[in-house]
Short mmCIF file of C-alpha atoms in Angstrom, two decimals:
data_model
loop_
_atom_site.label_atom_id
_atom_site.label_comp_id
_atom_site.label_asym_id
_atom_site.label_seq_id
_atom_site.Cartn_x
_atom_site.Cartn_y
_atom_site.Cartn_z
CA MET A 1 142.90 113.85 29.21
CA THR A 2 145.04 113.45 32.05
CA GLY A 3 145.57 116.88 34.37
CA PRO A 4 148.91 117.89 36.43
CA ASP A 5 147.72 116.04 39.51
CA GLY A 6 146.88 112.57 37.71
CA THR A 7 143.29 113.48 36.59
CA LYS A 8 141.60 111.70 34.13
CA HIS A 9 138.62 113.03 32.26
CA ILE A 10 136.64 111.50 28.86
CA PHE A 11 136.03 114.19 26.35
CA GLY A 12 134.31 113.19 22.63
CA ILE A 13 135.13 116.10 20.85
CA SER A 14 137.88 118.89 21.99
CA VAL A 15 140.53 119.48 24.60
CA GLY A 16 141.76 123.11 24.30
CA LEU A 17 144.46 125.59 25.97
CA GLY A 18 144.73 129.15 25.20
CA MET A 19 142.36 131.04 22.61
CA ASP A 20 139.60 128.69 22.46
CA ALA A 21 139.52 127.48 25.77
CA ILE A 22 139.23 131.39 26.80
CA ILE A 23 136.22 132.18 24.07
CA GLY A 24 134.63 129.48 25.35
CA ARG A 25 134.53 130.60 28.99
CA LYS A 26 133.54 134.09 28.49
CA ALA A 27 130.83 132.90 26.09
CA ASP A 28 129.88 130.13 29.11
CA GLU A 29 129.87 133.46 31.58
CA ALA A 30 128.38 136.39 29.52
CA PRO A 31 125.61 137.74 30.97
CA TYR A 32 123.60 137.83 27.95
CA LYS A 33 124.08 133.98 26.80
CA LYS A 34 119.84 133.56 27.98
CA PHE A 35 119.25 136.24 25.95
CA LEU A 36 120.46 135.51 22.57
CA ASN A 37 119.79 131.42 22.85
CA LYS A 38 115.88 132.56 23.30
CA LEU A 39 116.24 134.39 20.26
CA LYS A 40 117.80 131.52 18.26
CA LEU A 41 121.15 133.79 18.17
CA GLY A 42 123.22 131.47 20.76
CA LYS A 43 126.36 131.70 18.27
CA LEU A 44 127.12 135.42 18.65
CA ILE A 45 127.88 134.71 21.61
CA TYR A 46 131.16 132.85 20.62
CA LEU A 47 131.57 136.08 18.21
CA PHE A 48 131.46 138.96 21.14
CA ALA A 49 133.90 136.69 23.29
CA ALA A 50 136.25 136.21 20.60
CA ILE A 51 136.25 140.23 20.37
CA GLY A 52 136.95 140.56 24.16
CA THR A 53 139.43 137.61 23.91
CA LEU A 54 141.43 138.53 21.02
CA ALA A 55 141.92 142.47 22.46
CA HIS A 56 143.60 141.00 25.47
CA LEU A 57 145.03 137.75 24.58
CA LYS A 58 148.76 136.73 26.17
CA CYS A 59 150.79 134.37 24.34
CA THR A 60 152.79 131.66 25.73
CA ASP A 61 155.87 129.24 24.79
CA MET A 62 154.96 125.51 25.33
CA LYS A 63 157.36 122.36 24.92
CA ILE A 64 155.15 119.20 23.28
CA ARG A 65 155.69 115.70 23.21
CA ILE A 66 154.42 113.60 20.53
CA ASP A 67 153.56 110.27 20.81
CA ASP A 68 156.14 110.09 24.01
CA GLY A 69 158.83 110.73 21.43
CA GLU A 70 159.43 113.57 19.68
CA THR A 71 159.66 117.06 21.25
CA ARG A 72 159.12 120.26 19.62
CA TYR A 73 159.12 123.73 21.23
CA LEU A 74 156.63 126.17 20.09
CA LYS A 75 156.61 129.88 20.64
CA LYS A 76 154.04 132.64 21.63
CA VAL A 77 151.30 129.56 21.48
CA PHE A 78 148.07 131.00 20.16
CA TYR A 79 145.85 128.43 20.73
CA LEU A 80 146.45 124.36 21.04
CA ALA A 81 142.97 122.41 20.67
CA PHE A 82 143.03 118.68 20.64
CA MET A 83 140.32 117.57 18.21
CA ASN A 84 138.31 114.31 17.97
CA CYS A 85 136.50 116.27 15.28
CA ARG A 86 136.57 118.92 13.20
CA THR A 87 134.56 121.74 15.11
CA GLU A 88 133.81 122.49 18.59
CA GLY A 89 131.53 125.21 20.34
CA GLY A 90 129.68 127.34 17.75
CA GLY A 91 130.72 125.34 15.34
CA ILE A 92 134.44 126.88 14.47
CA PRO A 93 136.46 124.13 12.86
CA MET A 94 139.61 124.37 15.16
CA ALA A 95 141.27 121.63 13.27
CA PRO A 96 139.77 120.89 9.80
CA SER A 97 141.48 117.79 9.10
CA ALA A 98 140.18 116.49 12.11
CA LYS A 99 138.03 113.00 11.75
CA ASN A 100 135.82 111.47 13.93
CA ASP A 101 136.85 108.06 12.87
CA ASP A 102 140.54 107.78 11.94
CA GLY A 103 141.64 106.63 15.67
CA LYS A 104 143.54 109.80 15.92
CA LEU A 105 144.16 112.83 17.23
CA THR A 106 144.18 116.06 15.28
CA VAL A 107 146.05 118.82 17.12
CA GLY A 108 145.16 122.58 15.63
CA VAL A 109 148.20 124.77 16.41
CA GLY A 110 148.38 128.24 16.62
CA VAL A 111 151.96 130.56 16.98
CA ASN A 112 153.51 133.69 16.71
CA VAL A 113 149.92 135.09 16.04
CA LYS A 114 150.53 138.82 17.53
CA PRO A 115 147.55 139.92 19.40
CA TRP A 116 146.32 142.47 16.76
CA MET A 117 146.65 139.61 13.90
CA GLY A 118 144.24 138.13 16.00
CA PHE A 119 141.16 140.16 14.49
CA LEU A 120 142.33 139.46 11.03
CA VAL A 121 142.93 135.58 11.24
CA PHE A 122 140.00 134.72 13.33
CA PRO A 123 137.43 135.17 10.04
CA PHE A 124 139.88 132.28 8.42
CA ILE A 125 139.52 130.19 11.48
CA CYS A 126 135.95 130.25 11.65
CA LEU A 127 136.12 129.12 7.87
CA GLY A 128 138.00 126.33 8.66
CA LEU A 129 140.84 128.21 6.43
CA GLN A 130 143.76 128.93 9.07
CA ASN A 131 146.31 126.27 7.59
CA LYS A 132 146.52 128.65 4.27
CA PHE A 133 149.07 130.74 6.84
CA LYS A 134 152.33 129.94 8.21
CA TYR A 135 150.94 130.42 12.22
CA PHE A 136 148.83 127.65 11.76
CA THR A 137 149.50 123.92 11.22
CA GLU A 138 147.72 120.40 12.63
CA ILE A 139 149.68 117.63 14.15
CA THR A 140 148.32 113.88 13.99
CA CYS A 141 149.38 111.79 17.00
CA ASN A 142 148.18 109.50 19.20
CA SER A 143 148.92 111.22 22.37
CA LEU A 144 150.57 114.74 22.85
CA GLU A 145 151.75 116.02 26.11
CA VAL A 146 152.53 119.78 26.54
CA THR A 147 154.09 122.00 29.47
CA CYS A 148 153.15 125.52 29.12
CA ASP A 149 155.93 128.46 30.36
CA GLU A 150 153.15 129.92 31.93
CA PRO A 151 149.56 128.13 32.86
CA GLN A 152 146.80 128.36 30.35
CA ILE A 153 142.66 128.38 30.83
CA CYS A 154 141.63 124.80 29.71
CA HIS A 155 138.75 123.30 29.05
CA TYR A 156 137.46 119.47 27.45
CA ASP A 157 134.27 119.17 25.78
CA GLY A 158 133.61 122.84 26.40
CA GLU A 159 133.57 122.37 30.18
CA ALA A 160 136.34 124.67 32.47
CA LEU A 161 139.46 122.52 33.55
CA GLY A 162 140.65 125.31 35.01
CA THR A 163 144.42 126.80 34.45
CA ASN A 164 147.22 124.69 33.65
CA ALA A 165 150.57 124.18 32.99
CA THR A 166 150.75 120.56 31.93
CA LEU A 167 148.41 118.01 30.08
CA LYS A 168 148.43 114.95 28.71
CA VAL A 169 146.27 114.23 25.80
CA ALA A 170 145.48 111.02 24.36
CA VAL A 171 143.15 108.84 21.88
CA LEU A 172 141.62 105.69 23.44
CA PRO A 173 141.45 103.33 20.41
CA GLN A 174 137.76 101.17 19.68
CA LYS A 175 136.07 102.52 22.94
CA LEU A 176 133.43 104.94 20.88
CA THR A 177 131.21 103.96 18.04
CA VAL A 178 130.28 106.72 16.30
CA LEU A 179 127.38 106.73 13.99
CA VAL A 180 127.77 108.22 10.68
#
């Protein structure tokens, strides 16, 4: 993953913009995180963070370029999750079709989801059923470059990446052996 300043980051599972990155940041900063983890209820951190995020989520328009070719314009993006695996933080399947051994990125995309609708679709996202709704899709590619109308909170493998308006994410083929 290459940030707007040219800094490169290697990730194993995911890079995200929008909803999943905001939830991750809130979960990381939650004052009750240690307490819930001690009780073996750490996944609840993500649920509480999601409720707070969905209540105030602001979507933005984005331009994406797929494999240095096709350009698409996405309106009111809810999330963009670049995935090497099906799931990320807390076991949420942001791109249910993603495979960790196909040498491709699967990009989960949510668009045109109004804030109040986020509460309705979030359970389906948690179950990996979001692609049954017209607001969600997946793009399989080798690389994807995104330019946001407004800077978005970003993460890679759950690590805060700050707020960025541009990112380029690409697969490094055959660089990691995955044991199954």
